[in-house]
PDB file of C-alpha atoms in Angstrom:
ATOM      1  CA  MET A 423     -52.230 121.547 -60.299  1.00 66.00           C
ATOM      2  CA  GLY A 424     -49.218 123.354 -61.708  1.00 90.00           C
ATOM      3  CA  ILE A 425     -46.744 125.314 -59.677  1.00 97.00           C
ATOM      4  CA  SER A 426     -48.344 128.637 -60.660  1.00 97.00           C
ATOM      5  CA  ALA A 427     -51.190 127.983 -58.202  1.00 96.00           C
ATOM      6  CA  GLU A 428     -48.629 127.571 -55.438  1.00 97.00           C
ATOM      7  CA  LEU A 429     -46.978 130.818 -56.479  1.00 98.00           C
ATOM      8  CA  HIS A 430     -50.300 132.642 -56.247  1.00 97.00           C
ATOM      9  CA  ALA A 431     -50.841 131.335 -52.720  1.00 97.00           C
ATOM     10  CA  ILE A 432     -47.327 132.382 -51.704  1.00 97.00           C
ATOM     11  CA  GLY A 433     -47.669 135.751 -53.387  1.00 97.00           C
ATOM     12  CA  ARG A 434     -51.069 136.862 -52.156  1.00 97.00           C
ATOM     13  CA  PRO A 435     -49.910 138.124 -48.718  1.00 97.00           C
ATOM     14  CA  MET A 436     -47.073 139.922 -50.481  1.00 97.00           C
ATOM     15  CA  LEU A 437     -49.569 141.459 -52.884  1.00 97.00           C
ATOM     16  CA  ASP A 438     -51.666 142.598 -49.922  1.00 98.00           C
ATOM     17  CA  ALA A 439     -48.576 144.425 -48.672  1.00 98.00           C
ATOM     18  CA  GLN A 440     -48.472 146.281 -51.992  1.00 98.00           C
ATOM     19  CA  LEU A 441     -52.148 147.194 -51.684  1.00 98.00           C
ATOM     20  CA  ALA A 442     -51.402 148.664 -48.262  1.00 98.00           C
ATOM     21  CA  HIS A 443     -48.415 150.683 -49.526  1.00 98.00           C
ATOM     22  CA  PRO A 444     -48.987 154.475 -49.439  1.00 97.00           C
ATOM     23  CA  THR A 445     -48.159 154.859 -53.142  1.00 98.00           C
ATOM     24  CA  VAL A 446     -50.725 152.256 -54.188  1.00 98.00           C
ATOM     25  CA  ARG A 447     -53.280 153.626 -51.732  1.00 98.00           C
ATOM     26  CA  GLY A 448     -52.754 157.084 -53.204  1.00 98.00           C
ATOM     27  CA  ILE A 449     -53.351 155.811 -56.739  1.00 98.00           C
ATOM     28  CA  ALA A 450     -56.468 153.989 -55.551  1.00 98.00           C
ATOM     29  CA  ALA A 451     -57.815 157.121 -53.888  1.00 97.00           C
ATOM     30  CA  GLY A 452     -56.736 159.377 -56.744  1.00 97.00           C
ATOM     31  CA  ASP A 453     -54.908 161.715 -54.364  1.00 97.00           C
ATOM     32  CA  LEU A 454     -51.302 160.543 -54.693  1.00 97.00           C
ATOM     33  CA  PRO A 455     -49.060 163.645 -54.768  1.00 97.00           C
ATOM     34  CA  GLU A 456     -47.993 164.360 -58.329  1.00 96.00           C
ATOM     35  CA  PRO A 457     -44.229 164.370 -57.601  1.00 96.00           C
ATOM     36  CA  VAL A 458     -44.504 160.812 -56.274  1.00 97.00           C
ATOM     37  CA  PHE A 459     -46.356 159.531 -59.326  1.00 97.00           C
ATOM     38  CA  ARG A 460     -44.053 161.461 -61.641  1.00 97.00           C
ATOM     39  CA  SER A 461     -41.078 159.694 -60.071  1.00 96.00           C
ATOM     40  CA  TRP A 462     -42.845 156.337 -60.298  1.00 97.00           C
ATOM     41  CA  LEU A 463     -43.532 156.931 -64.002  1.00 96.00           C
ATOM     42  CA  GLU A 464     -39.883 157.675 -64.679  1.00 97.00           C
ATOM     43  CA  GLN A 465     -38.650 154.647 -62.747  1.00 97.00           C
ATOM     44  CA  ASP A 466     -41.211 152.282 -64.245  1.00 95.00           C
ATOM     45  CA  TYR A 467     -40.450 153.512 -67.747  1.00 96.00           C
ATOM     46  CA  LEU A 468     -36.805 152.548 -67.267  1.00 97.00           C
ATOM     47  CA  TYR A 469     -37.880 149.251 -65.726  1.00 97.00           C
ATOM     48  CA  LEU A 470     -40.153 148.383 -68.651  1.00 96.00           C
ATOM     49  CA  LEU A 471     -37.406 149.006 -71.186  1.00 96.00           C
ATOM     50  CA  ASP A 472     -35.432 146.242 -69.489  1.00 97.00           C
ATOM     51  CA  TYR A 473     -38.565 144.121 -69.126  1.00 95.00           C
ATOM     52  CA  VAL A 474     -38.798 144.081 -72.930  1.00 95.00           C
ATOM     53  CA  ARG A 475     -35.149 143.024 -73.060  1.00 95.00           C
ATOM     54  CA  VAL A 476     -35.912 140.158 -70.672  1.00 96.00           C
ATOM     55  CA  PHE A 477     -38.697 138.878 -72.936  1.00 95.00           C
ATOM     56  CA  SER A 478     -36.360 139.156 -75.900  1.00 94.00           C
ATOM     57  CA  ARG A 479     -33.587 137.265 -74.122  1.00 95.00           C
ATOM     58  CA  LEU A 480     -36.011 134.508 -73.149  1.00 96.00           C
ATOM     59  CA  ALA A 481     -37.341 134.293 -76.707  1.00 95.00           C
ATOM     60  CA  TRP A 482     -33.910 133.068 -77.838  1.00 94.00           C
ATOM     61  CA  GLN A 483     -34.223 130.108 -75.480  1.00 96.00           C
ATOM     62  CA  ALA A 484     -37.939 129.418 -75.777  1.00 96.00           C
ATOM     63  CA  PRO A 485     -39.522 126.216 -77.022  1.00 96.00           C
ATOM     64  CA  ASP A 486     -41.359 126.765 -80.296  1.00 96.00           C
ATOM     65  CA  ASP A 487     -44.789 126.838 -78.673  1.00 95.00           C
ATOM     66  CA  HIS A 488     -43.733 129.685 -76.354  1.00 97.00           C
ATOM     67  CA  LEU A 489     -41.950 131.865 -78.888  1.00 96.00           C
ATOM     68  CA  GLY A 490     -45.026 133.673 -80.182  1.00 95.00           C
ATOM     69  CA  ASP A 491     -46.226 134.335 -76.648  1.00 94.00           C
ATOM     70  CA  LEU A 492     -42.961 136.014 -75.718  1.00 95.00           C
ATOM     71  CA  VAL A 493     -43.100 138.151 -78.848  1.00 94.00           C
ATOM     72  CA  ASP A 494     -46.673 139.144 -77.912  1.00 91.00           C
ATOM     73  CA  LEU A 495     -45.604 139.980 -74.365  1.00 92.00           C
ATOM     74  CA  ALA A 496     -42.732 142.134 -75.574  1.00 94.00           C
ATOM     75  CA  TYR A 497     -45.044 143.851 -78.079  1.00 92.00           C
ATOM     76  CA  SER A 498     -47.704 144.551 -75.463  1.00 89.00           C
ATOM     77  CA  THR A 499     -45.154 145.967 -73.033  1.00 92.00           C
ATOM     78  CA  TRP A 500     -43.579 148.188 -75.675  1.00 93.00           C
ATOM     79  CA  HIS A 501     -46.786 149.465 -77.258  1.00 91.00           C
ATOM     80  CA  ASP A 502     -49.391 149.381 -74.482  1.00 86.00           C
ATOM     81  CA  GLU A 503     -47.610 149.899 -71.187  1.00 88.00           C
ATOM     82  CA  LEU A 504     -44.876 152.181 -72.470  1.00 92.00           C
ATOM     83  CA  ASP A 505     -47.386 154.198 -74.503  1.00 90.00           C
ATOM     84  CA  LEU A 506     -49.364 154.719 -71.281  1.00 89.00           C
ATOM     85  CA  HIS A 507     -46.234 155.984 -69.573  1.00 93.00           C
ATOM     86  CA  ARG A 508     -45.400 158.291 -72.467  1.00 93.00           C
ATOM     87  CA  SER A 509     -48.930 159.688 -72.433  1.00 92.00           C
ATOM     88  CA  LEU A 510     -49.068 160.201 -68.675  1.00 93.00           C
ATOM     89  CA  SER A 511     -45.579 161.689 -68.605  1.00 93.00           C
ATOM     90  CA  ALA A 512     -46.809 164.766 -70.445  1.00 91.00           C
ATOM     91  CA  GLU A 513     -49.630 165.221 -67.945  1.00 93.00           C
ATOM     92  CA  PHE A 514     -47.385 164.806 -64.897  1.00 95.00           C
ATOM     93  CA  GLY A 515     -44.279 166.526 -66.271  1.00 95.00           C
ATOM     94  CA  ALA A 516     -42.153 163.388 -66.132  1.00 95.00           C
ATOM     95  CA  ASP A 517     -38.751 163.409 -67.829  1.00 95.00           C
ATOM     96  CA  LEU A 518     -38.606 159.906 -69.270  1.00 94.00           C
ATOM     97  CA  GLU A 519     -35.556 160.460 -71.440  1.00 93.00           C
ATOM     98  CA  GLY A 520     -33.546 162.142 -68.704  1.00 95.00           C
ATOM     99  CA  ALA A 521     -34.523 159.792 -65.887  1.00 96.00           C
ATOM    100  CA  LYS A 522     -31.917 157.757 -64.037  1.00 96.00           C
ATOM    101  CA  LYS A 523     -32.554 154.481 -62.268  1.00 97.00           C
ATOM    102  CA  GLY A 524     -32.973 154.690 -58.528  1.00 97.00           C
ATOM    103  CA  PRO A 525     -31.657 151.915 -56.266  1.00 97.00           C
ATOM    104  CA  ALA A 526     -34.866 149.835 -56.337  1.00 97.00           C
ATOM    105  CA  CYS A 527     -35.156 149.989 -60.115  1.00 98.00           C
ATOM    106  CA  ALA A 528     -31.483 149.157 -60.646  1.00 98.00           C
ATOM    107  CA  ALA A 529     -31.638 146.208 -58.271  1.00 98.00           C
ATOM    108  CA  TYR A 530     -34.815 144.812 -59.793  1.00 98.00           C
ATOM    109  CA  THR A 531     -33.768 145.099 -63.430  1.00 98.00           C
ATOM    110  CA  SER A 532     -30.345 143.581 -62.697  1.00 98.00           C
ATOM    111  CA  PHE A 533     -32.068 140.646 -61.004  1.00 98.00           C
ATOM    112  CA  LEU A 534     -34.388 140.115 -63.972  1.00 98.00           C
ATOM    113  CA  LEU A 535     -31.709 140.362 -66.634  1.00 97.00           C
ATOM    114  CA  GLU A 536     -29.448 137.955 -64.759  1.00 98.00           C
ATOM    115  CA  SER A 537     -32.295 135.487 -64.184  1.00 98.00           C
ATOM    116  CA  ALA A 538     -33.133 135.529 -67.889  1.00 97.00           C
ATOM    117  CA  ALA A 539     -29.884 133.704 -68.640  1.00 97.00           C
ATOM    118  CA  ASN A 540     -31.894 130.578 -67.777  1.00 97.00           C
ATOM    119  CA  TYR A 541     -35.299 130.107 -69.400  1.00 97.00           C
ATOM    120  CA  ALA A 542     -37.177 128.602 -66.444  1.00 97.00           C
ATOM    121  CA  GLU A 543     -35.609 130.995 -63.965  1.00 98.00           C
ATOM    122  CA  GLY A 544     -36.333 133.985 -66.175  1.00 98.00           C
ATOM    123  CA  LEU A 545     -40.025 133.127 -66.389  1.00 98.00           C
ATOM    124  CA  ALA A 546     -40.250 132.699 -62.621  1.00 98.00           C
ATOM    125  CA  ALA A 547     -38.515 136.030 -62.014  1.00 98.00           C
ATOM    126  CA  LEU A 548     -40.654 138.071 -64.393  1.00 97.00           C
ATOM    127  CA  TYR A 549     -44.012 136.550 -63.471  1.00 97.00           C
ATOM    128  CA  PRO A 550     -44.652 138.625 -60.310  1.00 98.00           C
ATOM    129  CA  CYS A 551     -44.746 141.829 -62.348  1.00 97.00           C
ATOM    130  CA  ALA A 552     -47.418 140.601 -64.762  1.00 95.00           C
ATOM    131  CA  TRP A 553     -49.433 138.725 -62.138  1.00 97.00           C
ATOM    132  CA  GLY A 554     -49.102 141.479 -59.559  1.00 97.00           C
ATOM    133  CA  TYR A 555     -50.170 144.375 -61.761  1.00 96.00           C
ATOM    134  CA  SER A 556     -53.006 142.380 -63.288  1.00 96.00           C
ATOM    135  CA  THR A 557     -54.293 141.526 -59.818  1.00 97.00           C
ATOM    136  CA  LEU A 558     -53.786 145.053 -58.502  1.00 97.00           C
ATOM    137  CA  GLY A 559     -55.622 146.457 -61.499  1.00 97.00           C
ATOM    138  CA  ARG A 560     -58.550 144.092 -61.022  1.00 97.00           C
ATOM    139  CA  ILE A 561     -58.860 144.902 -57.316  1.00 98.00           C
ATOM    140  CA  LEU A 562     -58.486 148.666 -57.724  1.00 98.00           C
ATOM    141  CA  ALA A 563     -61.026 148.677 -60.567  1.00 98.00           C
ATOM    142  CA  GLU A 564     -63.683 147.485 -58.126  1.00 97.00           C
ATOM    143  CA  ASN A 565     -63.668 151.013 -56.682  1.00 97.00           C
ATOM    144  CA  PRO A 566     -61.706 153.078 -59.201  1.00 96.00           C
ATOM    145  CA  PRO A 567     -60.370 156.570 -58.489  1.00 97.00           C
ATOM    146  CA  ALA A 568     -62.382 159.486 -59.793  1.00 96.00           C
ATOM    147  CA  GLU A 569     -59.221 161.348 -60.826  1.00 97.00           C
ATOM    148  CA  PRO A 570     -59.061 160.584 -64.573  1.00 96.00           C
ATOM    149  CA  ARG A 571     -55.299 160.160 -64.886  1.00 96.00           C
ATOM    150  CA  TYR A 572     -55.135 157.598 -62.085  1.00 97.00           C
ATOM    151  CA  ARG A 573     -58.300 155.987 -63.422  1.00 96.00           C
ATOM    152  CA  ARG A 574     -56.553 155.499 -66.763  1.00 94.00           C
ATOM    153  CA  TRP A 575     -53.653 153.777 -64.979  1.00 95.00           C
ATOM    154  CA  VAL A 576     -56.037 151.435 -63.167  1.00 96.00           C
ATOM    155  CA  ASP A 577     -58.007 150.699 -66.340  1.00 95.00           C
ATOM    156  CA  THR A 578     -54.843 149.693 -68.191  1.00 92.00           C
ATOM    157  CA  TYR A 579     -53.912 147.047 -65.651  1.00 94.00           C
ATOM    158  CA  ALA A 580     -57.500 145.912 -65.121  1.00 96.00           C
ATOM    159  CA  ASP A 581     -57.947 145.267 -68.840  1.00 94.00           C
ATOM    160  CA  PRO A 582     -58.858 141.643 -69.632  1.00 95.00           C
ATOM    161  CA  GLY A 583     -56.213 141.595 -72.355  1.00 91.00           C
ATOM    162  CA  PHE A 584     -53.510 142.370 -69.816  1.00 90.00           C
ATOM    163  CA  ALA A 585     -54.896 139.690 -67.508  1.00 94.00           C
ATOM    164  CA  ALA A 586     -54.775 137.173 -70.357  1.00 93.00           C
ATOM    165  CA  LEU A 587     -51.074 137.833 -70.870  1.00 91.00           C
ATOM    166  CA  ALA A 588     -50.413 137.208 -67.177  1.00 94.00           C
ATOM    167  CA  VAL A 589     -52.410 133.970 -67.337  1.00 96.00           C
ATOM    168  CA  ARG A 590     -50.369 132.850 -70.318  1.00 95.00           C
ATOM    169  CA  ILE A 591     -47.096 133.342 -68.426  1.00 96.00           C
ATOM    170  CA  ALA A 592     -48.474 131.155 -65.630  1.00 97.00           C
ATOM    171  CA  GLU A 593     -49.359 128.479 -68.174  1.00 97.00           C
ATOM    172  CA  MET A 594     -45.899 128.665 -69.688  1.00 97.00           C
ATOM    173  CA  ILE A 595     -44.310 128.171 -66.277  1.00 98.00           C
ATOM    174  CA  ASP A 596     -46.512 125.138 -65.642  1.00 97.00           C
ATOM    175  CA  GLU A 597     -45.779 123.715 -69.087  1.00 97.00           C
ATOM    176  CA  ILE A 598     -42.013 123.655 -68.582  1.00 96.00           C
ATOM    177  CA  ASP A 599     -42.372 121.996 -65.148  1.00 93.00           C
ATOM    178  CA  PRO A 600     -39.543 123.948 -63.489  1.00 97.00           C
ATOM    179  CA  GLU A 601     -37.635 122.969 -60.366  1.00 97.00           C
ATOM    180  CA  PRO A 602     -40.132 123.895 -57.615  1.00 97.00           C
ATOM    181  CA  GLU A 603     -37.938 125.298 -54.868  1.00 98.00           C
ATOM    182  CA  ARG A 604     -35.836 127.442 -57.182  1.00 98.00           C
ATOM    183  CA  THR A 605     -38.984 128.731 -58.876  1.00 98.00           C
ATOM    184  CA  LYS A 606     -40.508 129.727 -55.545  1.00 98.00           C
ATOM    185  CA  GLU A 607     -37.259 131.349 -54.440  1.00 98.00           C
ATOM    186  CA  LEU A 608     -37.087 133.534 -57.544  1.00 98.00           C
ATOM    187  CA  PHE A 609     -40.789 134.370 -57.386  1.00 98.00           C
ATOM    188  CA  ILE A 610     -40.475 135.518 -53.765  1.00 98.00           C
ATOM    189  CA  GLU A 611     -37.380 137.562 -54.541  1.00 98.00           C
ATOM    190  CA  ALA A 612     -39.174 139.277 -57.402  1.00 98.00           C
ATOM    191  CA  MET A 613     -42.220 139.953 -55.225  1.00 98.00           C
ATOM    192  CA  ASN A 614     -39.929 141.639 -52.706  1.00 98.00           C
ATOM    193  CA  HIS A 615     -38.537 143.785 -55.520  1.00 98.00           C
ATOM    194  CA  GLU A 616     -42.098 144.661 -56.533  1.00 98.00           C
ATOM    195  CA  LEU A 617     -42.889 145.952 -53.042  1.00 98.00           C
ATOM    196  CA  ALA A 618     -39.622 147.879 -52.805  1.00 98.00           C
ATOM    197  CA  PHE A 619     -40.315 149.509 -56.189  1.00 98.00           C
ATOM    198  CA  TRP A 620     -43.232 151.484 -54.725  1.00 98.00           C
ATOM    199  CA  ASP A 621     -40.758 153.391 -52.512  1.00 96.00           C
ATOM    200  CA  VAL A 622     -39.978 155.734 -55.368  1.00 90.00           C
ATOM    201  CA  PRO A 623     -37.160 158.308 -55.118  1.00 85.00           C
ATOM    202  CA  VAL A 624     -38.540 161.843 -54.811  1.00 74.00           C
TER     203      VAL A 624
END
């Protein structure tokens, strides 16, 4: 058993806290107030721009058999996730180009970019985002919201292709056999950032 299984066990109660968060509950019900989701879109757009930079920074350090995966992950983030945000921004009136990072976004992206200076630490730090959203999407898709815009958000993260990317990151972490305690520490810190990110500035 690789360390990713341990991370999942550690992370599941923290993921349950996200599921109980009012922002996530509002998406699940399809009745989240538009200003809240608009703010989330703007913050997550800025976050994902740096997420692509993290993949790119890790690609410089990657073993050959991980390089293509990191390119695929950066591509998927840029074209699939960011395209979703650009599409939804028009429907919610989000100002992606004029948005400024709030405290949670700034803290999280700084943590990720700093962690990416080390290959193993960077993978551990970024994994909660991919694993968390894939798991959230799968759970929320079991009873998806009727509101079509929120349904589209859920469908994106419930997509098997997105899940496959998250699985691949877990495999990559296991393959490099990182230092266990440091990996868990970074994973937990990132999970805490994930929860804090739902408290969007409005």
